[in-house]
Amino acid sequence: METPPQLTDGRLFSSWQADVPALLVVVVLGGLYGWGVLRLRRRGEAWPVARTAAFAVLGLGTIVVATMSALAVYDRVLFWPAAVQNVLLDLIAPLGLALGDPLRLALRALPERAAARAQATLTGRLVRLLTFPLVSTALVLATELTIYFTPYFETALADNWLHQLMYLHLLLAGSLFVLPVLTREEALPAWCTHPVRAGLVFVDGIIDAVPGIVVMTHGTLIAGSWYLSHSPSWAPDIQHDQQLGGGAMVSIAELVALPFLLAILVQWARTERAETVALDRRLDEELEVVRATPAEATAAEKTASTEGPDLVRPWWETENSEVAQRIRGQR
């Protein structure tokens, strides 16, 4: 393995290398997303530009930076670029992909039968289990700890295909938690309301910092034999290098938690606004019935009595929607 030149500020931004498997993943994901957006536009349906930008720039762009920038050029001679690389794939790239809401886009863009099969897959037992918030959070934590505290990471440094598999492993593990939480599709249990999701994101932000803290404070070197034999003369002390990597992992994990939580809060506010509009519309309809002329009211009552006793009762007493439950609770 050829030792790269000394890492400077300039080379940190100018050093790039091609990663064909990662590039194929980016092209396939970007192509499928773009096909979905174009299909909706041809049907006259709009798709938010902000979601497309989040998917392309924050999601796919982060994958490119993690696998092809200076982080990938120097990850086999320095630990901290590898640590930053892994946390980008595990936390930031899934967040960007999820903000693009690819699940909803797929279900809207696919033909009816294909969309039904995709919906059945998303609501299947296996996917429900893997995306259950506590399970997916545990999988993310287990992935990070397994990579750094088993031979997984050191073996991946020596085997390029295992290294590529590790990239995919990190991306999938992070996506299992983020995608269901941020999508507008019903991919989570009914009890996972927006307040619950905000709490889960807060807890997940704390848990995501655990691997970095453990790496930063761990006495034994991570992949120590590899870095001891491949460390160039210009590299810092290996123990210091590991502490830098652990500190970067903690910092990025905590920085990601804030925009993730803000995204949940924005969704929560939009949902509340939509429910308020629906409630106002229903109340206006009820007022129109009350203001009807006596003849119209009598006719409406006779029609309701012939159709069934439940229709005489107000809609909020017969429906099980969240808005109706809220009105019943207030009364």
PDB file of C-alpha atoms in Angstrom, residues 25-271:
ATOM      1  CA  VAL A  25     -24.682   3.035  -5.054  1.00  0.00           C
ATOM      2  CA  VAL A  26     -24.909   6.831  -5.368  1.00  0.00           C
ATOM      3  CA  VAL A  27     -25.819   6.662  -9.070  1.00  0.00           C
ATOM      4  CA  VAL A  28     -28.480   3.977  -8.511  1.00  0.00           C
ATOM      5  CA  LEU A  29     -30.080   5.770  -5.549  1.00  0.00           C
ATOM      6  CA  GLY A  30     -29.974   9.135  -7.310  1.00  0.00           C
ATOM      7  CA  GLY A  31     -31.361   7.646 -10.523  1.00  0.00           C
ATOM      8  CA  LEU A  32     -34.269   5.951  -8.769  1.00  0.00           C
ATOM      9  CA  TYR A  33     -35.108   9.105  -6.820  1.00  0.00           C
ATOM     10  CA  GLY A  34     -34.927  11.251  -9.943  1.00  0.00           C
ATOM     11  CA  TRP A  35     -37.156   8.776 -11.814  1.00  0.00           C
ATOM     12  CA  GLY A  36     -39.750   9.044  -9.044  1.00  0.00           C
ATOM     13  CA  VAL A  37     -39.732  12.848  -9.127  1.00  0.00           C
ATOM     14  CA  LEU A  38     -40.046  12.930 -12.942  1.00  0.00           C
ATOM     15  CA  ARG A  39     -42.878  10.402 -12.869  1.00  0.00           C
ATOM     16  CA  LEU A  40     -44.839  12.574 -10.445  1.00  0.00           C
ATOM     17  CA  ARG A  41     -44.246  15.694 -12.533  1.00  0.00           C
ATOM     18  CA  ARG A  42     -45.484  13.974 -15.678  1.00  0.00           C
ATOM     19  CA  ARG A  43     -48.705  13.215 -13.813  1.00  0.00           C
ATOM     20  CA  GLY A  44     -48.976  16.864 -12.820  1.00  0.00           C
ATOM     21  CA  GLU A  45     -48.091  16.221  -9.170  1.00  0.00           C
ATOM     22  CA  ALA A  46     -45.548  18.362  -7.336  1.00  0.00           C
ATOM     23  CA  TRP A  47     -42.666  17.116  -5.202  1.00  0.00           C
ATOM     24  CA  PRO A  48     -40.894  19.558  -2.841  1.00  0.00           C
ATOM     25  CA  VAL A  49     -37.582  20.852  -4.195  1.00  0.00           C
ATOM     26  CA  ALA A  50     -36.229  21.024  -0.646  1.00  0.00           C
ATOM     27  CA  ARG A  51     -36.707  17.271  -0.222  1.00  0.00           C
ATOM     28  CA  THR A  52     -34.889  16.566  -3.485  1.00  0.00           C
ATOM     29  CA  ALA A  53     -32.024  18.851  -2.423  1.00  0.00           C
ATOM     30  CA  ALA A  54     -31.757  17.175   0.989  1.00  0.00           C
ATOM     31  CA  PHE A  55     -31.634  13.723  -0.600  1.00  0.00           C
ATOM     32  CA  ALA A  56     -29.069  14.707  -3.235  1.00  0.00           C
ATOM     33  CA  VAL A  57     -26.807  17.078  -1.290  1.00  0.00           C
ATOM     34  CA  LEU A  58     -26.944  15.964   2.345  1.00  0.00           C
ATOM     35  CA  GLY A  59     -27.676  12.295   1.649  1.00  0.00           C
ATOM     36  CA  LEU A  60     -25.826  11.272  -1.511  1.00  0.00           C
ATOM     37  CA  GLY A  61     -23.269  14.060  -1.126  1.00  0.00           C
ATOM     38  CA  THR A  62     -22.276  12.793   2.310  1.00  0.00           C
ATOM     39  CA  ILE A  63     -21.783   9.280   0.907  1.00  0.00           C
ATOM     40  CA  VAL A  64     -19.458  10.718  -1.758  1.00  0.00           C
ATOM     41  CA  VAL A  65     -17.468  12.719   0.799  1.00  0.00           C
ATOM     42  CA  ALA A  66     -17.162   9.760   3.175  1.00  0.00           C
ATOM     43  CA  THR A  67     -15.989   7.273   0.553  1.00  0.00           C
ATOM     44  CA  MET A  68     -14.020   9.362  -1.951  1.00  0.00           C
ATOM     45  CA  SER A  69     -12.613  12.460  -0.230  1.00  0.00           C
ATOM     46  CA  ALA A  70      -9.433  12.815   1.834  1.00  0.00           C
ATOM     47  CA  LEU A  71     -11.183  10.816   4.556  1.00  0.00           C
ATOM     48  CA  ALA A  72     -10.983   7.755   2.286  1.00  0.00           C
ATOM     49  CA  VAL A  73      -7.491   8.600   1.057  1.00  0.00           C
ATOM     50  CA  TYR A  74      -6.068   8.680   4.601  1.00  0.00           C
ATOM     51  CA  ASP A  75      -8.330   6.243   6.484  1.00  0.00           C
ATOM     52  CA  ARG A  76      -5.771   3.410   6.257  1.00  0.00           C
ATOM     53  CA  VAL A  77      -2.911   5.421   7.758  1.00  0.00           C
ATOM     54  CA  LEU A  78      -4.776   7.587  10.289  1.00  0.00           C
ATOM     55  CA  PHE A  79      -7.592   6.551  12.618  1.00  0.00           C
ATOM     56  CA  TRP A  80      -9.455   9.855  12.895  1.00  0.00           C
ATOM     57  CA  PRO A  81     -10.370  10.080   9.163  1.00  0.00           C
ATOM     58  CA  ALA A  82     -11.761   6.534   9.372  1.00  0.00           C
ATOM     59  CA  ALA A  83     -13.781   7.460  12.476  1.00  0.00           C
ATOM     60  CA  VAL A  84     -15.235  10.566  10.804  1.00  0.00           C
ATOM     61  CA  GLN A  85     -15.917   8.561   7.657  1.00  0.00           C
ATOM     62  CA  ASN A  86     -17.872   5.934   9.575  1.00  0.00           C
ATOM     63  CA  VAL A  87     -19.963   8.384  11.570  1.00  0.00           C
ATOM     64  CA  LEU A  88     -20.850  10.294   8.378  1.00  0.00           C
ATOM     65  CA  LEU A  89     -22.204   7.088   6.865  1.00  0.00           C
ATOM     66  CA  ASP A  90     -23.938   6.063  10.078  1.00  0.00           C
ATOM     67  CA  LEU A  91     -25.597   9.356  11.044  1.00  0.00           C
ATOM     68  CA  ILE A  92     -25.455  12.207   8.529  1.00  0.00           C
ATOM     69  CA  ALA A  93     -26.033  10.355   5.245  1.00  0.00           C
ATOM     70  CA  PRO A  94     -29.149   8.533   6.587  1.00  0.00           C
ATOM     71  CA  LEU A  95     -30.515  11.859   7.880  1.00  0.00           C
ATOM     72  CA  GLY A  96     -30.128  13.447   4.446  1.00  0.00           C
ATOM     73  CA  LEU A  97     -31.712  10.481   2.695  1.00  0.00           C
ATOM     74  CA  ALA A  98     -34.613  10.457   5.164  1.00  0.00           C
ATOM     75  CA  LEU A  99     -35.277  14.192   4.748  1.00  0.00           C
ATOM     76  CA  GLY A 100     -35.860  13.414   1.080  1.00  0.00           C
ATOM     77  CA  ASP A 101     -38.659  11.013   2.161  1.00  0.00           C
ATOM     78  CA  PRO A 102     -37.856   8.331  -0.454  1.00  0.00           C
ATOM     79  CA  LEU A 103     -40.412   5.916   1.012  1.00  0.00           C
ATOM     80  CA  ARG A 104     -43.332   8.242   0.323  1.00  0.00           C
ATOM     81  CA  LEU A 105     -41.929   9.140  -3.085  1.00  0.00           C
ATOM     82  CA  ALA A 106     -41.671   5.466  -4.020  1.00  0.00           C
ATOM     83  CA  LEU A 107     -45.234   4.672  -2.952  1.00  0.00           C
ATOM     84  CA  ARG A 108     -46.574   7.650  -4.926  1.00  0.00           C
ATOM     85  CA  ALA A 109     -44.481   7.094  -8.058  1.00  0.00           C
ATOM     86  CA  LEU A 110     -44.677   3.327  -8.440  1.00  0.00           C
ATOM     87  CA  PRO A 111     -47.503   1.687 -10.403  1.00  0.00           C
ATOM     88  CA  GLU A 112     -50.443   0.602  -8.286  1.00  0.00           C
ATOM     89  CA  ARG A 113     -49.480  -3.070  -7.981  1.00  0.00           C
ATOM     90  CA  ALA A 114     -45.824  -2.357  -7.314  1.00  0.00           C
ATOM     91  CA  ALA A 115     -46.780   0.276  -4.735  1.00  0.00           C
ATOM     92  CA  ALA A 116     -49.047  -2.236  -3.006  1.00  0.00           C
ATOM     93  CA  ARG A 117     -46.220  -4.776  -2.835  1.00  0.00           C
ATOM     94  CA  ALA A 118     -43.838  -2.126  -1.506  1.00  0.00           C
ATOM     95  CA  GLN A 119     -46.408  -1.108   1.118  1.00  0.00           C
ATOM     96  CA  ALA A 120     -46.847  -4.753   2.123  1.00  0.00           C
ATOM     97  CA  THR A 121     -43.074  -5.090   2.506  1.00  0.00           C
ATOM     98  CA  LEU A 122     -42.813  -1.950   4.624  1.00  0.00           C
ATOM     99  CA  THR A 123     -45.556  -3.185   6.938  1.00  0.00           C
ATOM    100  CA  GLY A 124     -44.257  -6.771   7.066  1.00  0.00           C
ATOM    101  CA  ARG A 125     -43.113  -8.328  10.315  1.00  0.00           C
ATOM    102  CA  LEU A 126     -39.396  -8.329   9.530  1.00  0.00           C
ATOM    103  CA  VAL A 127     -39.260  -4.659   8.522  1.00  0.00           C
ATOM    104  CA  ARG A 128     -41.499  -3.682  11.448  1.00  0.00           C
ATOM    105  CA  LEU A 129     -39.133  -5.492  13.806  1.00  0.00           C
ATOM    106  CA  LEU A 130     -35.943  -3.982  12.367  1.00  0.00           C
ATOM    107  CA  THR A 131     -37.402  -0.451  12.316  1.00  0.00           C
ATOM    108  CA  PHE A 132     -39.000  -0.651  15.765  1.00  0.00           C
ATOM    109  CA  PRO A 133     -37.366   2.360  17.497  1.00  0.00           C
ATOM    110  CA  LEU A 134     -35.752   0.482  20.374  1.00  0.00           C
ATOM    111  CA  VAL A 135     -34.509  -2.287  18.078  1.00  0.00           C
ATOM    112  CA  SER A 136     -33.093   0.056  15.422  1.00  0.00           C
ATOM    113  CA  THR A 137     -31.344   2.176  18.072  1.00  0.00           C
ATOM    114  CA  ALA A 138     -29.786  -0.951  19.567  1.00  0.00           C
ATOM    115  CA  LEU A 139     -28.670  -2.048  16.086  1.00  0.00           C
ATOM    116  CA  VAL A 140     -26.910   1.273  15.466  1.00  0.00           C
ATOM    117  CA  LEU A 141     -25.099   1.062  18.803  1.00  0.00           C
ATOM    118  CA  ALA A 142     -24.215  -2.604  18.288  1.00  0.00           C
ATOM    119  CA  THR A 143     -22.888  -1.842  14.789  1.00  0.00           C
ATOM    120  CA  GLU A 144     -20.515   0.858  16.038  1.00  0.00           C
ATOM    121  CA  LEU A 145     -19.252  -1.180  18.987  1.00  0.00           C
ATOM    122  CA  THR A 146     -18.827  -4.308  16.856  1.00  0.00           C
ATOM    123  CA  ILE A 147     -16.807  -2.448  14.253  1.00  0.00           C
ATOM    124  CA  TYR A 148     -14.376  -0.921  16.721  1.00  0.00           C
ATOM    125  CA  PHE A 149     -14.082  -3.583  19.417  1.00  0.00           C
ATOM    126  CA  THR A 150     -13.903  -6.746  17.322  1.00  0.00           C
ATOM    127  CA  PRO A 151     -11.490  -7.666  14.482  1.00  0.00           C
ATOM    128  CA  TYR A 152     -14.117  -6.332  12.037  1.00  0.00           C
ATOM    129  CA  PHE A 153     -12.519  -2.905  11.541  1.00  0.00           C
ATOM    130  CA  GLU A 154      -8.914  -4.041  11.307  1.00  0.00           C
ATOM    131  CA  THR A 155      -9.840  -6.817   8.875  1.00  0.00           C
ATOM    132  CA  ALA A 156     -11.788  -4.330   6.756  1.00  0.00           C
ATOM    133  CA  LEU A 157      -8.715  -2.099   6.516  1.00  0.00           C
ATOM    134  CA  ALA A 158      -6.829  -4.980   4.897  1.00  0.00           C
ATOM    135  CA  ASP A 159      -9.680  -6.319   2.730  1.00  0.00           C
ATOM    136  CA  ASN A 160     -11.198  -3.782   0.330  1.00  0.00           C
ATOM    137  CA  TRP A 161     -14.427  -5.744  -0.266  1.00  0.00           C
ATOM    138  CA  LEU A 162     -15.040  -6.102   3.455  1.00  0.00           C
ATOM    139  CA  HIS A 163     -14.363  -2.373   3.723  1.00  0.00           C
ATOM    140  CA  GLN A 164     -17.108  -1.744   1.162  1.00  0.00           C
ATOM    141  CA  LEU A 165     -19.435  -4.061   3.077  1.00  0.00           C
ATOM    142  CA  MET A 166     -18.706  -2.096   6.245  1.00  0.00           C
ATOM    143  CA  TYR A 167     -19.705   1.124   4.461  1.00  0.00           C
ATOM    144  CA  LEU A 168     -23.018  -0.450   3.458  1.00  0.00           C
ATOM    145  CA  HIS A 169     -23.509  -1.912   6.944  1.00  0.00           C
ATOM    146  CA  LEU A 170     -23.140   1.514   8.555  1.00  0.00           C
ATOM    147  CA  LEU A 171     -25.469   3.202   6.051  1.00  0.00           C
ATOM    148  CA  LEU A 172     -28.205   0.584   6.448  1.00  0.00           C
ATOM    149  CA  ALA A 173     -27.973   0.531  10.254  1.00  0.00           C
ATOM    150  CA  GLY A 174     -28.399   4.292  10.455  1.00  0.00           C
ATOM    151  CA  SER A 175     -31.235   4.303   7.908  1.00  0.00           C
ATOM    152  CA  LEU A 176     -33.263   1.732   9.871  1.00  0.00           C
ATOM    153  CA  PHE A 177     -33.827   4.316  12.608  1.00  0.00           C
ATOM    154  CA  VAL A 178     -33.972   7.585  10.680  1.00  0.00           C
ATOM    155  CA  LEU A 179     -36.095   6.720   7.626  1.00  0.00           C
ATOM    156  CA  PRO A 180     -39.188   5.453   9.515  1.00  0.00           C
ATOM    157  CA  VAL A 181     -39.067   8.355  11.984  1.00  0.00           C
ATOM    158  CA  LEU A 182     -39.000  11.096   9.345  1.00  0.00           C
ATOM    159  CA  THR A 183     -41.213   9.613   6.635  1.00  0.00           C
ATOM    160  CA  ARG A 184     -44.824  10.723   6.304  1.00  0.00           C
ATOM    161  CA  GLU A 185     -45.861   7.125   5.678  1.00  0.00           C
ATOM    162  CA  GLU A 186     -47.178   5.045   8.587  1.00  0.00           C
ATOM    163  CA  ALA A 187     -43.998   3.034   9.052  1.00  0.00           C
ATOM    164  CA  LEU A 188     -44.035   3.070  12.871  1.00  0.00           C
ATOM    165  CA  PRO A 189     -46.538   1.838  15.481  1.00  0.00           C
ATOM    166  CA  ALA A 190     -49.516   4.101  16.198  1.00  0.00           C
ATOM    167  CA  TRP A 191     -48.133   5.056  19.612  1.00  0.00           C
ATOM    168  CA  CYS A 192     -45.098   6.691  17.961  1.00  0.00           C
ATOM    169  CA  THR A 193     -46.703  10.125  17.788  1.00  0.00           C
ATOM    170  CA  HIS A 194     -44.576  13.194  17.163  1.00  0.00           C
ATOM    171  CA  PRO A 195     -43.954  13.866  20.879  1.00  0.00           C
ATOM    172  CA  VAL A 196     -42.817  10.255  21.285  1.00  0.00           C
ATOM    173  CA  ARG A 197     -40.596  10.545  18.219  1.00  0.00           C
ATOM    174  CA  ALA A 198     -39.002  13.700  19.604  1.00  0.00           C
ATOM    175  CA  GLY A 199     -38.229  11.836  22.822  1.00  0.00           C
ATOM    176  CA  LEU A 200     -36.784   8.897  20.887  1.00  0.00           C
ATOM    177  CA  VAL A 201     -34.558  11.216  18.854  1.00  0.00           C
ATOM    178  CA  PHE A 202     -33.313  12.850  22.054  1.00  0.00           C
ATOM    179  CA  VAL A 203     -32.468   9.458  23.554  1.00  0.00           C
ATOM    180  CA  ASP A 204     -30.888   8.322  20.291  1.00  0.00           C
ATOM    181  CA  GLY A 205     -28.668  11.410  20.273  1.00  0.00           C
ATOM    182  CA  ILE A 206     -27.329  10.445  23.702  1.00  0.00           C
ATOM    183  CA  ILE A 207     -26.786   6.820  22.668  1.00  0.00           C
ATOM    184  CA  ASP A 208     -25.011   7.830  19.443  1.00  0.00           C
ATOM    185  CA  ALA A 209     -22.342   9.579  21.510  1.00  0.00           C
ATOM    186  CA  VAL A 210     -21.508   6.392  23.445  1.00  0.00           C
ATOM    187  CA  PRO A 211     -19.200   4.785  20.815  1.00  0.00           C
ATOM    188  CA  GLY A 212     -17.170   7.982  20.469  1.00  0.00           C
ATOM    189  CA  ILE A 213     -16.783   8.307  24.234  1.00  0.00           C
ATOM    190  CA  VAL A 214     -15.700   4.676  24.528  1.00  0.00           C
ATOM    191  CA  VAL A 215     -13.212   5.033  21.663  1.00  0.00           C
ATOM    192  CA  MET A 216     -11.812   8.269  23.104  1.00  0.00           C
ATOM    193  CA  THR A 217     -11.319   6.817  26.589  1.00  0.00           C
ATOM    194  CA  HIS A 218     -10.448   3.215  25.687  1.00  0.00           C
ATOM    195  CA  GLY A 219      -6.982   2.240  26.836  1.00  0.00           C
ATOM    196  CA  THR A 220      -6.343  -0.305  24.073  1.00  0.00           C
ATOM    197  CA  LEU A 221      -5.691   0.998  20.565  1.00  0.00           C
ATOM    198  CA  ILE A 222      -8.386   0.364  17.953  1.00  0.00           C
ATOM    199  CA  ALA A 223      -6.797  -1.673  15.118  1.00  0.00           C
ATOM    200  CA  GLY A 224      -3.534  -0.915  16.886  1.00  0.00           C
ATOM    201  CA  SER A 225      -1.361  -3.442  15.062  1.00  0.00           C
ATOM    202  CA  TRP A 226      -2.527  -2.142  11.680  1.00  0.00           C
ATOM    203  CA  TYR A 227      -1.915   1.526  12.429  1.00  0.00           C
ATOM    204  CA  LEU A 228       1.395   0.810  14.149  1.00  0.00           C
ATOM    205  CA  SER A 229       2.668  -0.918  11.002  1.00  0.00           C
ATOM    206  CA  HIS A 230       1.166   1.546   8.510  1.00  0.00           C
ATOM    207  CA  SER A 231       1.556   4.850  10.335  1.00  0.00           C
ATOM    208  CA  PRO A 232       3.747   7.256   8.299  1.00  0.00           C
ATOM    209  CA  SER A 233       6.556   9.262   9.840  1.00  0.00           C
ATOM    210  CA  TRP A 234       4.586  12.505   9.700  1.00  0.00           C
ATOM    211  CA  ALA A 235       1.551  11.062  11.557  1.00  0.00           C
ATOM    212  CA  PRO A 236       0.776  12.096  15.152  1.00  0.00           C
ATOM    213  CA  ASP A 237       1.065   9.719  18.091  1.00  0.00           C
ATOM    214  CA  ILE A 238      -1.339   6.807  17.549  1.00  0.00           C
ATOM    215  CA  GLN A 239      -2.960   7.189  20.969  1.00  0.00           C
ATOM    216  CA  HIS A 240      -3.538  10.886  20.265  1.00  0.00           C
ATOM    217  CA  ASP A 241      -4.866   9.999  16.820  1.00  0.00           C
ATOM    218  CA  GLN A 242      -7.431   7.668  18.402  1.00  0.00           C
ATOM    219  CA  GLN A 243      -8.506  10.335  20.886  1.00  0.00           C
ATOM    220  CA  LEU A 244      -8.997  12.769  17.990  1.00  0.00           C
ATOM    221  CA  GLY A 245     -11.164  10.208  16.245  1.00  0.00           C
ATOM    222  CA  GLY A 246     -13.296   9.555  19.331  1.00  0.00           C
ATOM    223  CA  GLY A 247     -13.738  13.283  19.933  1.00  0.00           C
ATOM    224  CA  ALA A 248     -14.824  13.800  16.313  1.00  0.00           C
ATOM    225  CA  MET A 249     -17.377  10.989  16.656  1.00  0.00           C
ATOM    226  CA  VAL A 250     -18.892  12.556  19.773  1.00  0.00           C
ATOM    227  CA  SER A 251     -18.978  16.044  18.244  1.00  0.00           C
ATOM    228  CA  ILE A 252     -20.650  14.933  15.016  1.00  0.00           C
ATOM    229  CA  ALA A 253     -23.175  12.754  16.874  1.00  0.00           C
ATOM    230  CA  GLU A 254     -24.257  15.682  19.039  1.00  0.00           C
ATOM    231  CA  LEU A 255     -24.383  18.092  16.082  1.00  0.00           C
ATOM    232  CA  VAL A 256     -26.604  15.722  14.112  1.00  0.00           C
ATOM    233  CA  ALA A 257     -29.061  15.343  17.000  1.00  0.00           C
ATOM    234  CA  LEU A 258     -30.123  19.022  16.786  1.00  0.00           C
ATOM    235  CA  PRO A 259     -31.241  19.169  13.112  1.00  0.00           C
ATOM    236  CA  PHE A 260     -32.811  15.718  13.512  1.00  0.00           C
ATOM    237  CA  LEU A 261     -34.874  16.986  16.448  1.00  0.00           C
ATOM    238  CA  LEU A 262     -35.760  20.185  14.582  1.00  0.00           C
ATOM    239  CA  ALA A 263     -37.032  18.123  11.644  1.00  0.00           C
ATOM    240  CA  ILE A 264     -39.327  16.200  14.006  1.00  0.00           C
ATOM    241  CA  LEU A 265     -40.598  19.429  15.565  1.00  0.00           C
ATOM    242  CA  VAL A 266     -41.320  20.927  12.127  1.00  0.00           C
ATOM    243  CA  GLN A 267     -43.287  17.819  11.139  1.00  0.00           C
ATOM    244  CA  TRP A 268     -45.155  17.991  14.436  1.00  0.00           C
ATOM    245  CA  ALA A 269     -46.102  21.637  13.858  1.00  0.00           C
ATOM    246  CA  ARG A 270     -47.288  20.918  10.309  1.00  0.00           C
ATOM    247  CA  THR A 271     -49.399  17.992  11.483  1.00  0.00           C
TER     248      THR A 271
END
